[in-house]
PDB file of C-alpha atoms in Angstrom:
ATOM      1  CA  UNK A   1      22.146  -7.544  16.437  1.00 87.00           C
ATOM      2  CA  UNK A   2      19.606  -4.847  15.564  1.00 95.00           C
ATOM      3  CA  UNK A   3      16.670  -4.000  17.358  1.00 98.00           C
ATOM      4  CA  UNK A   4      13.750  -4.417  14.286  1.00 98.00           C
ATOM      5  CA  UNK A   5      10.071  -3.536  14.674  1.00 98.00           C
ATOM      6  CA  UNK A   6       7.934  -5.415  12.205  1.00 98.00           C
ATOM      7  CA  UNK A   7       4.510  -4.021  10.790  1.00 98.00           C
ATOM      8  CA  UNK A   8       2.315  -7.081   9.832  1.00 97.00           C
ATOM      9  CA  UNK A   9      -1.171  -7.884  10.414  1.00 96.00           C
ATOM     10  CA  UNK A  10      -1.251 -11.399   9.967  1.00 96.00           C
ATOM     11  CA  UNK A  11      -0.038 -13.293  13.046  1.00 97.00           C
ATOM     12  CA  UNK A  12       0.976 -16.238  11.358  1.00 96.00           C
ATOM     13  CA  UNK A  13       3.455 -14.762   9.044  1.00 95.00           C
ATOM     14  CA  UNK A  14       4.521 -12.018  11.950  1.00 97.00           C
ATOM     15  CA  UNK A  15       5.362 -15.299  13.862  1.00 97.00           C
ATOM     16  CA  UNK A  16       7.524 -16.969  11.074  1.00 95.00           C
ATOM     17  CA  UNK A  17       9.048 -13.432  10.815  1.00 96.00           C
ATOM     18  CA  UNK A  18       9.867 -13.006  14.508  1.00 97.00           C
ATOM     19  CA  UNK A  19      10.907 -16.518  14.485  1.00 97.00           C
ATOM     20  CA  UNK A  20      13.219 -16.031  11.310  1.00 96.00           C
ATOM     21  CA  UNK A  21      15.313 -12.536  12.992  1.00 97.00           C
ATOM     22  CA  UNK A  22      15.271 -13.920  16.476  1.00 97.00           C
ATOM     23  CA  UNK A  23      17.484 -17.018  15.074  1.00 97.00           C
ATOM     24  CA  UNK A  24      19.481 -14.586  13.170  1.00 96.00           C
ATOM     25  CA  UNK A  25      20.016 -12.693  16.403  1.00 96.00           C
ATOM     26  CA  UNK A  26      17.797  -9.970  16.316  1.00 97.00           C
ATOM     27  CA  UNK A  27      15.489  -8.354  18.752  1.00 98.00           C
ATOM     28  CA  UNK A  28      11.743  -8.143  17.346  1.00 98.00           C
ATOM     29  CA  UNK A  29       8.601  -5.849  18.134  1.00 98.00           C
ATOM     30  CA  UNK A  30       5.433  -6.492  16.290  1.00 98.00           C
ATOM     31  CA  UNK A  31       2.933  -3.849  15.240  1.00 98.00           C
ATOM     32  CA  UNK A  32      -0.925  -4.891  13.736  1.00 97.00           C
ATOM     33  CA  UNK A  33      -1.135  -1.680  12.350  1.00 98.00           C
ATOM     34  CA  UNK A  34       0.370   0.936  10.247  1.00 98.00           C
ATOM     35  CA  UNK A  35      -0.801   3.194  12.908  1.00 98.00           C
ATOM     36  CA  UNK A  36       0.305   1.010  16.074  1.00 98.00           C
ATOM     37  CA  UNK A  37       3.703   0.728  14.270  1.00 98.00           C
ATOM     38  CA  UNK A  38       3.831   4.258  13.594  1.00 98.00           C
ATOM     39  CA  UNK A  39       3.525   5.192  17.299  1.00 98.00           C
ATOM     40  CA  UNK A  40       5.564   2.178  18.428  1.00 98.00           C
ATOM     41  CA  UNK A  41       8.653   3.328  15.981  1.00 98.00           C
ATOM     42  CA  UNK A  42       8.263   7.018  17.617  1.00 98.00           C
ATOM     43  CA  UNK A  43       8.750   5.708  20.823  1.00 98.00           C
ATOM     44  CA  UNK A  44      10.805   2.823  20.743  1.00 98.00           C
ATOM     45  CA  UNK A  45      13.435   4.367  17.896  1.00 98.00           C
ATOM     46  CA  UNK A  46      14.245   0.607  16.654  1.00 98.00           C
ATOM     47  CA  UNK A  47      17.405   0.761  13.922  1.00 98.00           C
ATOM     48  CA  UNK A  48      15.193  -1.163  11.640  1.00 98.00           C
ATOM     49  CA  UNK A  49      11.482  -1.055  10.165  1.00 98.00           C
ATOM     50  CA  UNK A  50      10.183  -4.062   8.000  1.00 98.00           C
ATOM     51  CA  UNK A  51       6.444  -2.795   6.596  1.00 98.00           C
ATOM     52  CA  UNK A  52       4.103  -5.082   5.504  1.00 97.00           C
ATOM     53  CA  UNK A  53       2.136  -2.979   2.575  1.00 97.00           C
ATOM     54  CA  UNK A  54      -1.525  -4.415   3.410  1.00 96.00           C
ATOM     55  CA  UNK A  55      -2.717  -3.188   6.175  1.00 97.00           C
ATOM     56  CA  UNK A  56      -5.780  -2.386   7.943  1.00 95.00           C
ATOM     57  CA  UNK A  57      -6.264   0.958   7.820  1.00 95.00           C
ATOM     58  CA  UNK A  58      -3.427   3.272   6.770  1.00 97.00           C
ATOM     59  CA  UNK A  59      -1.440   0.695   4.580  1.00 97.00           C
ATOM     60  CA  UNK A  60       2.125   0.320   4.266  1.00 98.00           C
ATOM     61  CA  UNK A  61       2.838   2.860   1.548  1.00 98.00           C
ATOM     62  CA  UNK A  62       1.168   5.770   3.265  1.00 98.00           C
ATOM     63  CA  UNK A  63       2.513   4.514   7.066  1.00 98.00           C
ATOM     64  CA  UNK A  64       6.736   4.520   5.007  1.00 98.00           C
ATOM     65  CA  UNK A  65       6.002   7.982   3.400  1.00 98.00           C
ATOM     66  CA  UNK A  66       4.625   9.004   7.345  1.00 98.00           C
ATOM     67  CA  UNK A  67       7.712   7.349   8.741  1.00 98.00           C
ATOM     68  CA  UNK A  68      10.144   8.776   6.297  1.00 97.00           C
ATOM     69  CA  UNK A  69       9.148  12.421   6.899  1.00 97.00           C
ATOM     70  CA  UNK A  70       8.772  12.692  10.317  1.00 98.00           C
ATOM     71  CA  UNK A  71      12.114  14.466  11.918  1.00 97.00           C
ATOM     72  CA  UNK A  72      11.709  11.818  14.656  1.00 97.00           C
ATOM     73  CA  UNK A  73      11.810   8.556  12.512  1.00 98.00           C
ATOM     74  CA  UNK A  74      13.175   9.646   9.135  1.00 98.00           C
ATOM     75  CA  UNK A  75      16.684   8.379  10.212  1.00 97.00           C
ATOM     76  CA  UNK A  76      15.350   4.958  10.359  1.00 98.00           C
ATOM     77  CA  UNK A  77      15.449   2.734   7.639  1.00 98.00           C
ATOM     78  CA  UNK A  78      12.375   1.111   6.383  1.00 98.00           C
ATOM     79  CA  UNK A  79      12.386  -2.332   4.727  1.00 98.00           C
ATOM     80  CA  UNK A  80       9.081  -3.216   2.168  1.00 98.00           C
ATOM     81  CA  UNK A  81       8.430  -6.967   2.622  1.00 96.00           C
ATOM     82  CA  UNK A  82       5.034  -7.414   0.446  1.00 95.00           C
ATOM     83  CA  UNK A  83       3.054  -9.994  -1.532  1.00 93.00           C
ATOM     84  CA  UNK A  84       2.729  -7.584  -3.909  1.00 92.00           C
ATOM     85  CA  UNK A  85       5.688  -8.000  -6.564  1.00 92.00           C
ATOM     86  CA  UNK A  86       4.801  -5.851  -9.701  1.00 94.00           C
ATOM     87  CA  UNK A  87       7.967  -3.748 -10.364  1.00 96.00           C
ATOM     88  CA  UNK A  88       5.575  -0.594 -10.151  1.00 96.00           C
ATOM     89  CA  UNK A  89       4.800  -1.585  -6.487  1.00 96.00           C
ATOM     90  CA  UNK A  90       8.630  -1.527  -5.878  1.00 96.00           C
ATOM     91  CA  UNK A  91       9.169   1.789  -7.389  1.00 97.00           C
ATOM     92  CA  UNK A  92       6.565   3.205  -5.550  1.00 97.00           C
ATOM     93  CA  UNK A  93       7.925   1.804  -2.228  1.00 97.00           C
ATOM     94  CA  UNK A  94      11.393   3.198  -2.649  1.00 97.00           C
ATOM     95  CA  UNK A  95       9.618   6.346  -3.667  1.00 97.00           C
ATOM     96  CA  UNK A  96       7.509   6.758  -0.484  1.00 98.00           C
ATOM     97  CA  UNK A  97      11.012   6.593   1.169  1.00 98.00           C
ATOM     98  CA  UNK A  98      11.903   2.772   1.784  1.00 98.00           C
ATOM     99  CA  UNK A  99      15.178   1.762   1.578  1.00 98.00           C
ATOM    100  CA  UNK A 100      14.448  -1.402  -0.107  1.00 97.00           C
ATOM    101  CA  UNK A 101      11.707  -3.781  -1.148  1.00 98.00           C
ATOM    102  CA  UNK A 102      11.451  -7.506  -1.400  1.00 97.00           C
ATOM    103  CA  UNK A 103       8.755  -9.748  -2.170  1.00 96.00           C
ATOM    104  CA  UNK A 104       7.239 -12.500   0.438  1.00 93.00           C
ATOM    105  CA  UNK A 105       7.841 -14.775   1.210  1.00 91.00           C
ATOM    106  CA  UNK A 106      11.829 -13.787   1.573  1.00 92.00           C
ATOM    107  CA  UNK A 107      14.477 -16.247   1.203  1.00 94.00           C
ATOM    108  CA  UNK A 108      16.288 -16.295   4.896  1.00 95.00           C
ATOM    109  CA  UNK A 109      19.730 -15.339   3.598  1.00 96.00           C
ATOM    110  CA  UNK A 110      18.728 -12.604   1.271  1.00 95.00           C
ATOM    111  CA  UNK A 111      16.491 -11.238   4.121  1.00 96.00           C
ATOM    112  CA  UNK A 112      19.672 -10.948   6.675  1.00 95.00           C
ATOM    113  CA  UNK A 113      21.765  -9.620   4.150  1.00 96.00           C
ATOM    114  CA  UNK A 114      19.492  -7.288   3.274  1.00 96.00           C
ATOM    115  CA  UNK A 115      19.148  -5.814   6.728  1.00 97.00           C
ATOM    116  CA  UNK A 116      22.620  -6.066   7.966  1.00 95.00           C
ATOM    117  CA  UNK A 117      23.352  -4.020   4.569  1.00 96.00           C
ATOM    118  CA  UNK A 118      21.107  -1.269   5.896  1.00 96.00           C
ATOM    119  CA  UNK A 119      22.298  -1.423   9.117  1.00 94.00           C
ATOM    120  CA  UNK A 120      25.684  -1.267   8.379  1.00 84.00           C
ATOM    121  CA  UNK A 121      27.091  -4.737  10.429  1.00 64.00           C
TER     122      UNK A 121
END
């Protein structure tokens, strides 16, 4: 079980989401914003980050590279789940500092697999 915060700002796919890791046997915190999820992962430390890229706001490419190079949250790994599936978008996920990327909406079984790979379980 990992404890995963997920950025998203729409409610309706946050709640499939939560819904989705909770039956996998996760524990999920929700974030509207790149900023709320920023301050949430600083104090909370969760072992996983899924970013939504569209966000109100600082979007999801600017709140990874923020995430990733911050002393206090660079050890955590941060998972792209976006709409946006050009292979450019992908490379410039991993290059803000994500540790993967997949495009919504995620097939359940790839999704776990993904995250227990970068959680190591």
């Amino acid at each position: 079980m990992a404890r995963i915060l997920l950025i998203e700002d729409s409610p309706t796919e946050a709640a499939v989401m939560v819904q989705l890791l909770e039956r996998n046997g996760h524990q999920v915190t929700t974030a509207g914003s790149a900023e709320d999820g920023i301050a949430s992962c600083k104090r909370d430390q969760p072992d996983l980050v899924l970013m939504d890229i569209i966000l109100p706001g600082m979007n999801g490419f600017q709140a990874t590279r923020a995430l990733t190079r911050d002393a206090t949250t660079s050890h955590i790994p941060v998972l792209i789940i976006s709409t946006k599936g050009l292979e450019t978008d992908r490379v410039w996920g991993m290059r803000q500092g994500a540790k993967d990327y997949i495009v919504k909406p995620p097939r359940e079984a790839e999704l776990v697999a993904r995250i227990s790979a970068l959680i190591g379980h």
